[in-house]
Amino acid sequence: MAVRRWNGWGDDSIETALQPGALAFLHQQIGATAAPSDAALAAVLAQLPPSRLPPHPQVSTDAEARLRASFGQSLGDWLRLRFGRIGAVSDGVAWPESSAQVRELLDWASEVGAIVIPCGGATSVVGHLSPPEDPRPVLTLMMGRMRKLLSLDSTAQLARFEAGVLGPDLEAQLRAQGWMLGHYPQSFEYASLGGWVVTRSSGQQSARYGRIEQLFAGGRLETPRGTLQIPTLPASAAGPDLREWVLGSEGRLGVLTEATVRISRLPEREEFIGVFLPSWQAGEAAVRALAQARLGLSMMRLANPVETLTTLRLAGHEAQIAWLERYLAWRGCGEGKVLLMLGFSGGARQLRAMQALARPILKAQGGVSTGTLLGKKWAANRFKGVYLRNALWAQGYAVDTMETAVDWSRVPAMMAAMESAGREALAGFGERCHAYTHLSHVYAQGSSVYTTFVFRIGGDFDSAMARWKALKQGVSQAIVNQGGTISHQHGVGKDHAAYLGAEKGATGMAALQAMVDHFDPQGLLASGNLLPPATPAQPGRSGR
Amino acid sequence: MAVRRWNGWGDDSIETALQPGALAFLHQQIGATAAPSDAALAAVLAQLPPSRLPPHPQVSTDAEARLRASFGQSLGDWLRLRFGRIGAVSDGVAWPESSAQVRELLDWASEVGAIVIPCGGATSVVGHLSPPEDPRPVLTLMMGRMRKLLSLDSTAQLARFEAGVLGPDLEAQLRAQGWMLGHYPQSFEYASLGGWVVTRSSGQQSARYGRIEQLFAGGRLETPRGTLQIPTLPASAAGPDLREWVLGSEGRLGVLTEATVRISRLPEREEFIGVFLPSWQAGEAAVRALAQARLGLSMMRLANPVETLTTLRLAGHEAQIAWLERYLAWRGCGEGKVLLMLGFSGGARQLRAMQALARPILKAQGGVSTGTLLGKKWAANRFKGVYLRNALWAQGYAVDTMETAVDWSRVPAMMAAMESAGREALAGFGERCHAYTHLSHVYAQGSSVYTTFVFRIGGDFDSAMARWKALKQGVSQAIVNQGGTISHQHGVGKDHAAYLGAEKGATGMAALQAMVDHFDPQGLLASGNLLPPATPAQPGRSGR
């Protein structure tokens, strides 16, 4: 039976290997290396300290359950697991099956003074799930058993789910009735609805279906102050919108147990089209114009020249790629070319109309369409790209990604600053860093900027951790310096909390703290996410 | 020189009279009546109690300034002014010219313990501006001198304005550079940008340009806790979105002094098209299908049969209307027909594409297009309809409007409940009420429901006030009972505050109160808006 990996991405029956050409490309970019040897699960489990929680019939203190509940998918999480240096772990795990059970567990945690960390699909890449170093015991609520579709209103196009449902399960339940949500972050296969909401997730086709902020119509949050039940309304001018307090709350205000989402009929047609443009400037001008023209495309995803090159080099099929590149060069897209992936969904006539309106905008920038050829490939592998992390690790390479969003006027400087901050951070260790960027979500006002960093892991835990921390700090500081948000789609967690004040300001941070203090006066919920932990962190946690 | 009316809508050089046919129609619906005589301005000013504020160089205690600063445009405001029974008024007025002056005035108010009410264009219809009955003096900040365009970023399509700028001034400053905002509430001509933001306003073309929530990209709020500066970001997953705390804050958290808005290029073309449909069911099905098909229309505005009839009867041009109705009946739109006004904006080809996609949806419901004929009329009079309130008053009729939004499955019941609650409220006085409804803003999930009530004013202040309060309470209760929001576009103010708890819940109301208490520990800002006043209200204010 396929099992989810405990120290890597995804299902252990899925093995991804690098193409030989890909490895040669990386050797050339970063240098050759080898993977350090992984710690064994049994050895890691033997390290776990005894649970500090008193017994509770719903709480398990099984070692593997506690281990799995304590890690997400940040590179820091990986390093701790792979090298077997796990640090703080949860003291117990519960799998509530109803809002009432969540409330009971919250009340119990309050009585015994335990920190509570809600966990959806454990795909966080910013440290949401790491237990804080704290004298209090830590209880993790695994929400995965709360996965039911509770009701569906086909007139208002609303579906109410228990919040622990994972992406594929949610879509399957909707598709059985002819509906879909359309929220596809790259972590889709393991991420939960509740996690999307409380971290303000954004899916690949958010240009059509909306970010989770637009999809989340209402829900139920169990908080230490009681139940917050947010009704569904198509729009309202009645005071601040309480959905927006839940969105991005990252577990600090309560546990989301139900969420009603805005659903859509399955589209009559869906196409992804790959278009090459001769330069970054041309690509950026094209996506900006497309977004500002309000054409209704479902996706616009622009890779910069290095990401475009890396995609082509890592794809395998060298002969075909060489042929494609000769053709593109003949059409004006040679060195420095960029790949733009466009998504179109809707009725057949609507698709034709959108494509007809998009064509002159692309043509004006020298765009060369490859039709649906690359688009189909992209769609088939849309959730498989993450598995590349496993394959790269096996060759000795670490991968991290950092992302932000910024107004258009600042996009090129942001991209340059993030990439060079990553390279400089690794240069401090005498290492090279292969950095490349795409715009994953474009808006009329600006764009996300999503940069990937590939570098050699380092031979031991301390050197690997030092490289990662230097990268994280350097790039985060570059984002803040360039006026970007510390996250466009991953959330803040503990890893980015130190940078949140730069965008919220002192007055804003104090207000967020006041809201957390109001809902959670004991400081028990997801302590350390978003805002500093309720009790002072112990030494050695800074920068995690 | 044209002057703004002190006891009615708009500019006193604009006189609107009812057509003879219109008056006959109203006599038949509600009964004949006559206008009560208005109190004279001088007599009203003579009633003003002395100001309780200590002197301040920027604060005027001029009687007319204080009077004008104390009233919006709710029917309750009208009754108090027209009958000369003004109740509580502001103790002084300041016209700050900068954020620094706002801060200085806030600090001074805090020192002297004065309540502060910010005022944009004084178009509130829910009592935002009424000073609370409170032993503390009241200072009104008139924001109208803060009207400058501070910067414009044409790449990111952002414009930063001082928040006191009124609609026409804002659009004129943008149009001078080839840009527009596109936010057109019916109060557009006198309403301010800051007022739109803090009351979550929605404009007639919000389907294209967005509600103010989507247009407001960032800004500056002067609060008792310091300045909250919200940067512009195209999107963010970094914790709760602080813009959403300012939106709908109705003056309780601070004074908005600057707002950056998302602007658009002037569209190549704009068309409004009037389409008749044979029944309410057909009309509702058509707008729902249009909204759910994501076609990008700028406006969908559906009048129910009584509103359609009223529009035709009040339009004048009886012979032409009779001809039109014969034609429509021949095409299947007879008694019970409904008028749908559609807006299309964008490039010429984009318009044609949208119209081609909309046509089969309308045809499937039996829609009969009248082309741009009625649409042009509607567009020419889009801000003139409010003047009808003056004309009706002159004939002895009061007009009030109540609005909500609700999911599609509840729209028909909501419409019926609001109209009948209004009729029942007036029936309690042996009076008839002419009630009619339109959907002003439609969404995939549901719609606003906007009902107008016309009834005889009543011969004296007490009977008029009793009628209005009974109407307000009856319809508000109907909205709450049917699960609607207490406001889709007018805000909560003091008039609807008693009904806010029904949608926010006890946990939500406590959280809103905690946020107000955090930002404004003295309870000085806009006391009584949204949430109960900081000190207990005195008797006689309930239900206002």
PDB file of N, CA, C and O in Angstrom, chain B residues 84-129:
ATOM      1  N   GLY B  84     -38.140  70.732  11.631  1.00  0.00           N
ATOM      2  CA  GLY B  84     -37.445  71.606  12.576  1.00  0.00           C
ATOM      3  C   GLY B  84     -37.340  71.037  13.977  1.00  0.00           C
ATOM      4  O   GLY B  84     -37.339  71.775  14.959  1.00  0.00           O
ATOM      5  N   ARG B  85     -37.250  69.722  14.066  1.00  0.00           N
ATOM      6  CA  ARG B  85     -37.092  69.086  15.393  1.00  0.00           C
ATOM      7  C   ARG B  85     -35.750  68.374  15.402  1.00  0.00           C
ATOM      8  O   ARG B  85     -35.667  67.166  15.250  1.00  0.00           O
ATOM      9  N   ILE B  86     -34.678  69.171  15.588  1.00  0.00           N
ATOM     10  CA  ILE B  86     -33.375  68.661  15.172  1.00  0.00           C
ATOM     11  C   ILE B  86     -32.656  67.758  16.171  1.00  0.00           C
ATOM     12  O   ILE B  86     -31.793  66.997  15.792  1.00  0.00           O
ATOM     13  N   GLY B  87     -32.994  67.816  17.447  1.00  0.00           N
ATOM     14  CA  GLY B  87     -32.309  66.928  18.404  1.00  0.00           C
ATOM     15  C   GLY B  87     -30.837  67.278  18.548  1.00  0.00           C
ATOM     16  O   GLY B  87     -30.443  68.440  18.384  1.00  0.00           O
ATOM     17  N   ALA B  88     -30.010  66.267  18.827  1.00  0.00           N
ATOM     18  CA  ALA B  88     -28.592  66.505  19.111  1.00  0.00           C
ATOM     19  C   ALA B  88     -27.857  66.999  17.866  1.00  0.00           C
ATOM     20  O   ALA B  88     -28.074  66.489  16.770  1.00  0.00           O
ATOM     21  N   VAL B  89     -27.021  67.999  18.050  1.00  0.00           N
ATOM     22  CA  VAL B  89     -26.183  68.473  16.938  1.00  0.00           C
ATOM     23  C   VAL B  89     -24.728  68.555  17.386  1.00  0.00           C
ATOM     24  O   VAL B  89     -24.421  68.577  18.586  1.00  0.00           O
ATOM     25  N   SER B  90     -23.873  68.620  16.410  1.00  0.00           N
ATOM     26  CA  SER B  90     -22.437  68.713  16.674  1.00  0.00           C
ATOM     27  C   SER B  90     -22.118  70.025  17.394  1.00  0.00           C
ATOM     28  O   SER B  90     -22.780  71.043  17.176  1.00  0.00           O
ATOM     29  N   ASP B  91     -21.080  70.007  18.221  1.00  0.00           N
ATOM     30  CA  ASP B  91     -20.696  71.219  18.951  1.00  0.00           C
ATOM     31  C   ASP B  91     -19.691  72.068  18.200  1.00  0.00           C
ATOM     32  O   ASP B  91     -19.453  73.215  18.574  1.00  0.00           O
ATOM     33  N   GLY B  92     -19.086  71.505  17.182  1.00  0.00           N
ATOM     34  CA  GLY B  92     -18.106  72.283  16.431  1.00  0.00           C
ATOM     35  C   GLY B  92     -17.625  71.509  15.228  1.00  0.00           C
ATOM     36  O   GLY B  92     -17.741  70.287  15.158  1.00  0.00           O
ATOM     37  N   VAL B  93     -17.103  72.258  14.282  1.00  0.00           N
ATOM     38  CA  VAL B  93     -16.714  71.673  13.005  1.00  0.00           C
ATOM     39  C   VAL B  93     -15.298  72.120  12.664  1.00  0.00           C
ATOM     40  O   VAL B  93     -14.963  73.299  12.824  1.00  0.00           O
ATOM     41  N   ALA B  94     -14.481  71.171  12.204  1.00  0.00           N
ATOM     42  CA  ALA B  94     -13.149  71.520  11.702  1.00  0.00           C
ATOM     43  C   ALA B  94     -13.015  70.974  10.288  1.00  0.00           C
ATOM     44  O   ALA B  94     -13.654  69.986   9.938  1.00  0.00           O
ATOM     45  N   TRP B  95     -12.213  71.676   9.487  1.00  0.00           N
ATOM     46  CA  TRP B  95     -11.969  71.258   8.102  1.00  0.00           C
ATOM     47  C   TRP B  95     -10.465  70.998   7.932  1.00  0.00           C
ATOM     48  O   TRP B  95      -9.745  71.849   7.406  1.00  0.00           O
ATOM     49  N   PRO B  96      -9.981  69.861   8.408  1.00  0.00           N
ATOM     50  CA  PRO B  96      -8.538  69.615   8.339  1.00  0.00           C
ATOM     51  C   PRO B  96      -8.051  69.576   6.895  1.00  0.00           C
ATOM     52  O   PRO B  96      -8.791  69.205   5.989  1.00  0.00           O
ATOM     53  N   GLU B  97      -6.795  69.954   6.715  1.00  0.00           N
ATOM     54  CA  GLU B  97      -6.227  69.998   5.371  1.00  0.00           C
ATOM     55  C   GLU B  97      -5.067  69.027   5.194  1.00  0.00           C
ATOM     56  O   GLU B  97      -4.440  69.005   4.141  1.00  0.00           O
ATOM     57  N   SER B  98      -4.793  68.239   6.199  1.00  0.00           N
ATOM     58  CA  SER B  98      -3.679  67.284   6.098  1.00  0.00           C
ATOM     59  C   SER B  98      -3.846  66.215   7.158  1.00  0.00           C
ATOM     60  O   SER B  98      -4.575  66.395   8.133  1.00  0.00           O
ATOM     61  N   SER B  99      -3.134  65.118   6.961  1.00  0.00           N
ATOM     62  CA  SER B  99      -3.125  64.055   7.969  1.00  0.00           C
ATOM     63  C   SER B  99      -2.611  64.593   9.295  1.00  0.00           C
ATOM     64  O   SER B  99      -3.115  64.216  10.363  1.00  0.00           O
ATOM     65  N   ALA B 100      -1.629  65.478   9.219  1.00  0.00           N
ATOM     66  CA  ALA B 100      -1.068  66.040  10.453  1.00  0.00           C
ATOM     67  C   ALA B 100      -2.135  66.820  11.214  1.00  0.00           C
ATOM     68  O   ALA B 100      -2.219  66.754  12.446  1.00  0.00           O
ATOM     69  N   GLN B 101      -2.959  67.581  10.487  1.00  0.00           N
ATOM     70  CA  GLN B 101      -4.022  68.331  11.172  1.00  0.00           C
ATOM     71  C   GLN B 101      -5.069  67.391  11.756  1.00  0.00           C
ATOM     72  O   GLN B 101      -5.624  67.655  12.829  1.00  0.00           O
ATOM     73  N   VAL B 102      -5.365  66.313  11.062  1.00  0.00           N
ATOM     74  CA  VAL B 102      -6.312  65.336  11.610  1.00  0.00           C
ATOM     75  C   VAL B 102      -5.771  64.779  12.922  1.00  0.00           C
ATOM     76  O   VAL B 102      -6.470  64.696  13.931  1.00  0.00           O
ATOM     77  N   ARG B 103      -4.492  64.429  12.892  1.00  0.00           N
ATOM     78  CA  ARG B 103      -3.867  63.880  14.102  1.00  0.00           C
ATOM     79  C   ARG B 103      -3.905  64.889  15.248  1.00  0.00           C
ATOM     80  O   ARG B 103      -4.249  64.551  16.381  1.00  0.00           O
ATOM     81  N   GLU B 104      -3.612  66.139  14.930  1.00  0.00           N
ATOM     82  CA  GLU B 104      -3.625  67.201  15.935  1.00  0.00           C
ATOM     83  C   GLU B 104      -5.037  67.325  16.541  1.00  0.00           C
ATOM     84  O   GLU B 104      -5.199  67.443  17.748  1.00  0.00           O
ATOM     85  N   LEU B 105      -6.055  67.292  15.673  1.00  0.00           N
ATOM     86  CA  LEU B 105      -7.433  67.420  16.158  1.00  0.00           C
ATOM     87  C   LEU B 105      -7.853  66.194  16.979  1.00  0.00           C
ATOM     88  O   LEU B 105      -8.564  66.318  17.980  1.00  0.00           O
ATOM     89  N   LEU B 106      -7.396  65.014  16.560  1.00  0.00           N
ATOM     90  CA  LEU B 106      -7.693  63.807  17.347  1.00  0.00           C
ATOM     91  C   LEU B 106      -7.058  63.907  18.731  1.00  0.00           C
ATOM     92  O   LEU B 106      -7.688  63.565  19.740  1.00  0.00           O
ATOM     93  N   ASP B 107      -5.818  64.380  18.752  1.00  0.00           N
ATOM     94  CA  ASP B 107      -5.125  64.503  20.043  1.00  0.00           C
ATOM     95  C   ASP B 107      -5.837  65.515  20.943  1.00  0.00           C
ATOM     96  O   ASP B 107      -6.011  65.287  22.130  1.00  0.00           O
ATOM     97  N   TRP B 108      -6.255  66.606  20.336  1.00  0.00           N
ATOM     98  CA  TRP B 108      -6.967  67.629  21.096  1.00  0.00           C
ATOM     99  C   TRP B 108      -8.299  67.070  21.620  1.00  0.00           C
ATOM    100  O   TRP B 108      -8.653  67.254  22.792  1.00  0.00           O
ATOM    101  N   ALA B 109      -9.028  66.371  20.776  1.00  0.00           N
ATOM    102  CA  ALA B 109     -10.305  65.790  21.193  1.00  0.00           C
ATOM    103  C   ALA B 109     -10.090  64.823  22.354  1.00  0.00           C
ATOM    104  O   ALA B 109     -10.881  64.780  23.306  1.00  0.00           O
ATOM    105  N   SER B 110      -9.006  64.067  22.282  1.00  0.00           N
ATOM    106  CA  SER B 110      -8.711  63.131  23.358  1.00  0.00           C
ATOM    107  C   SER B 110      -8.447  63.878  24.666  1.00  0.00           C
ATOM    108  O   SER B 110      -8.941  63.507  25.730  1.00  0.00           O
ATOM    109  N   GLU B 111      -7.701  64.988  24.558  1.00  0.00           N
ATOM    110  CA  GLU B 111      -7.412  65.803  25.753  1.00  0.00           C
ATOM    111  C   GLU B 111      -8.678  66.356  26.385  1.00  0.00           C
ATOM    112  O   GLU B 111      -8.836  66.335  27.599  1.00  0.00           O
ATOM    113  N   VAL B 112      -9.566  66.908  25.541  1.00  0.00           N
ATOM    114  CA  VAL B 112     -10.756  67.576  26.082  1.00  0.00           C
ATOM    115  C   VAL B 112     -11.931  66.607  26.206  1.00  0.00           C
ATOM    116  O   VAL B 112     -13.016  67.006  26.626  1.00  0.00           O
ATOM    117  N   GLY B 113     -11.713  65.346  25.848  1.00  0.00           N
ATOM    118  CA  GLY B 113     -12.774  64.343  25.994  1.00  0.00           C
ATOM    119  C   GLY B 113     -13.944  64.555  25.048  1.00  0.00           C
ATOM    120  O   GLY B 113     -15.103  64.337  25.418  1.00  0.00           O
ATOM    121  N   ALA B 114     -13.653  64.969  23.821  1.00  0.00           N
ATOM    122  CA  ALA B 114     -14.724  65.193  22.840  1.00  0.00           C
ATOM    123  C   ALA B 114     -14.878  63.978  21.925  1.00  0.00           C
ATOM    124  O   ALA B 114     -13.892  63.360  21.520  1.00  0.00           O
ATOM    125  N   ILE B 115     -16.118  63.664  21.617  1.00  0.00           N
ATOM    126  CA  ILE B 115     -16.424  62.667  20.598  1.00  0.00           C
ATOM    127  C   ILE B 115     -16.055  63.240  19.232  1.00  0.00           C
ATOM    128  O   ILE B 115     -16.273  64.428  18.988  1.00  0.00           O
ATOM    129  N   VAL B 116     -15.506  62.413  18.355  1.00  0.00           N
ATOM    130  CA  VAL B 116     -15.111  62.869  17.018  1.00  0.00           C
ATOM    131  C   VAL B 116     -15.903  62.100  15.968  1.00  0.00           C
ATOM    132  O   VAL B 116     -15.907  60.868  15.965  1.00  0.00           O
ATOM    133  N   ILE B 117     -16.565  62.827  15.079  1.00  0.00           N
ATOM    134  CA  ILE B 117     -17.277  62.197  13.980  1.00  0.00           C
ATOM    135  C   ILE B 117     -16.675  62.667  12.668  1.00  0.00           C
ATOM    136  O   ILE B 117     -16.787  63.840  12.319  1.00  0.00           O
ATOM    137  N   PRO B 118     -16.035  61.759  11.917  1.00  0.00           N
ATOM    138  CA  PRO B 118     -15.532  62.152  10.598  1.00  0.00           C
ATOM    139  C   PRO B 118     -16.703  62.202   9.600  1.00  0.00           C
ATOM    140  O   PRO B 118     -17.606  61.375   9.665  1.00  0.00           O
ATOM    141  N   CYS B 119     -16.647  63.171   8.702  1.00  0.00           N
ATOM    142  CA  CYS B 119     -17.731  63.342   7.729  1.00  0.00           C
ATOM    143  C   CYS B 119     -17.136  63.582   6.348  1.00  0.00           C
ATOM    144  O   CYS B 119     -16.328  64.480   6.159  1.00  0.00           O
ATOM    145  N   GLY B 120     -17.509  62.745   5.366  1.00  0.00           N
ATOM    146  CA  GLY B 120     -17.044  62.936   3.997  1.00  0.00           C
ATOM    147  C   GLY B 120     -17.999  63.839   3.248  1.00  0.00           C
ATOM    148  O   GLY B 120     -17.913  65.059   3.307  1.00  0.00           O
ATOM    149  N   GLY B 121     -18.981  63.261   2.569  1.00  0.00           N
ATOM    150  CA  GLY B 121     -19.920  64.045   1.787  1.00  0.00           C
ATOM    151  C   GLY B 121     -21.298  64.169   2.417  1.00  0.00           C
ATOM    152  O   GLY B 121     -22.214  64.719   1.808  1.00  0.00           O
ATOM    153  N   ALA B 122     -21.473  63.665   3.628  1.00  0.00           N
ATOM    154  CA  ALA B 122     -22.751  63.769   4.334  1.00  0.00           C
ATOM    155  C   ALA B 122     -23.906  63.171   3.530  1.00  0.00           C
ATOM    156  O   ALA B 122     -25.008  63.710   3.490  1.00  0.00           O
ATOM    157  N   THR B 123     -23.661  62.041   2.887  1.00  0.00           N
ATOM    158  CA  THR B 123     -24.736  61.375   2.142  1.00  0.00           C
ATOM    159  C   THR B 123     -25.229  60.108   2.845  1.00  0.00           C
ATOM    160  O   THR B 123     -26.037  59.373   2.277  1.00  0.00           O
ATOM    161  N   SER B 124     -24.768  59.860   4.039  1.00  0.00           N
ATOM    162  CA  SER B 124     -25.180  58.647   4.757  1.00  0.00           C
ATOM    163  C   SER B 124     -26.700  58.575   4.861  1.00  0.00           C
ATOM    164  O   SER B 124     -27.360  59.561   5.168  1.00  0.00           O
ATOM    165  N   VAL B 125     -27.257  57.405   4.636  1.00  0.00           N
ATOM    166  CA  VAL B 125     -28.699  57.212   4.835  1.00  0.00           C
ATOM    167  C   VAL B 125     -28.985  56.318   6.036  1.00  0.00           C
ATOM    168  O   VAL B 125     -30.102  55.820   6.198  1.00  0.00           O
ATOM    169  N   VAL B 126     -27.978  56.110   6.888  1.00  0.00           N
ATOM    170  CA  VAL B 126     -28.209  55.242   8.051  1.00  0.00           C
ATOM    171  C   VAL B 126     -27.743  55.868   9.363  1.00  0.00           C
ATOM    172  O   VAL B 126     -27.469  55.157  10.325  1.00  0.00           O
ATOM    173  N   GLY B 127     -27.658  57.213   9.382  1.00  0.00           N
ATOM    174  CA  GLY B 127     -27.390  57.879  10.663  1.00  0.00           C
ATOM    175  C   GLY B 127     -25.941  57.909  11.101  1.00  0.00           C
ATOM    176  O   GLY B 127     -25.658  58.106  12.280  1.00  0.00           O
ATOM    177  N   HIS B 128     -24.997  57.774  10.151  1.00  0.00           N
ATOM    178  CA  HIS B 128     -23.588  57.821  10.546  1.00  0.00           C
ATOM    179  C   HIS B 128     -23.192  59.132  11.207  1.00  0.00           C
ATOM    180  O   HIS B 128     -22.281  59.168  12.020  1.00  0.00           O
ATOM    181  N   LEU B 129     -23.826  60.232  10.790  1.00  0.00           N
ATOM    182  CA  LEU B 129     -23.336  61.550  11.197  1.00  0.00           C
ATOM    183  C   LEU B 129     -24.043  62.123  12.410  1.00  0.00           C
ATOM    184  O   LEU B 129     -23.586  63.118  12.978  1.00  0.00           O
TER     185      LEU B 129
END
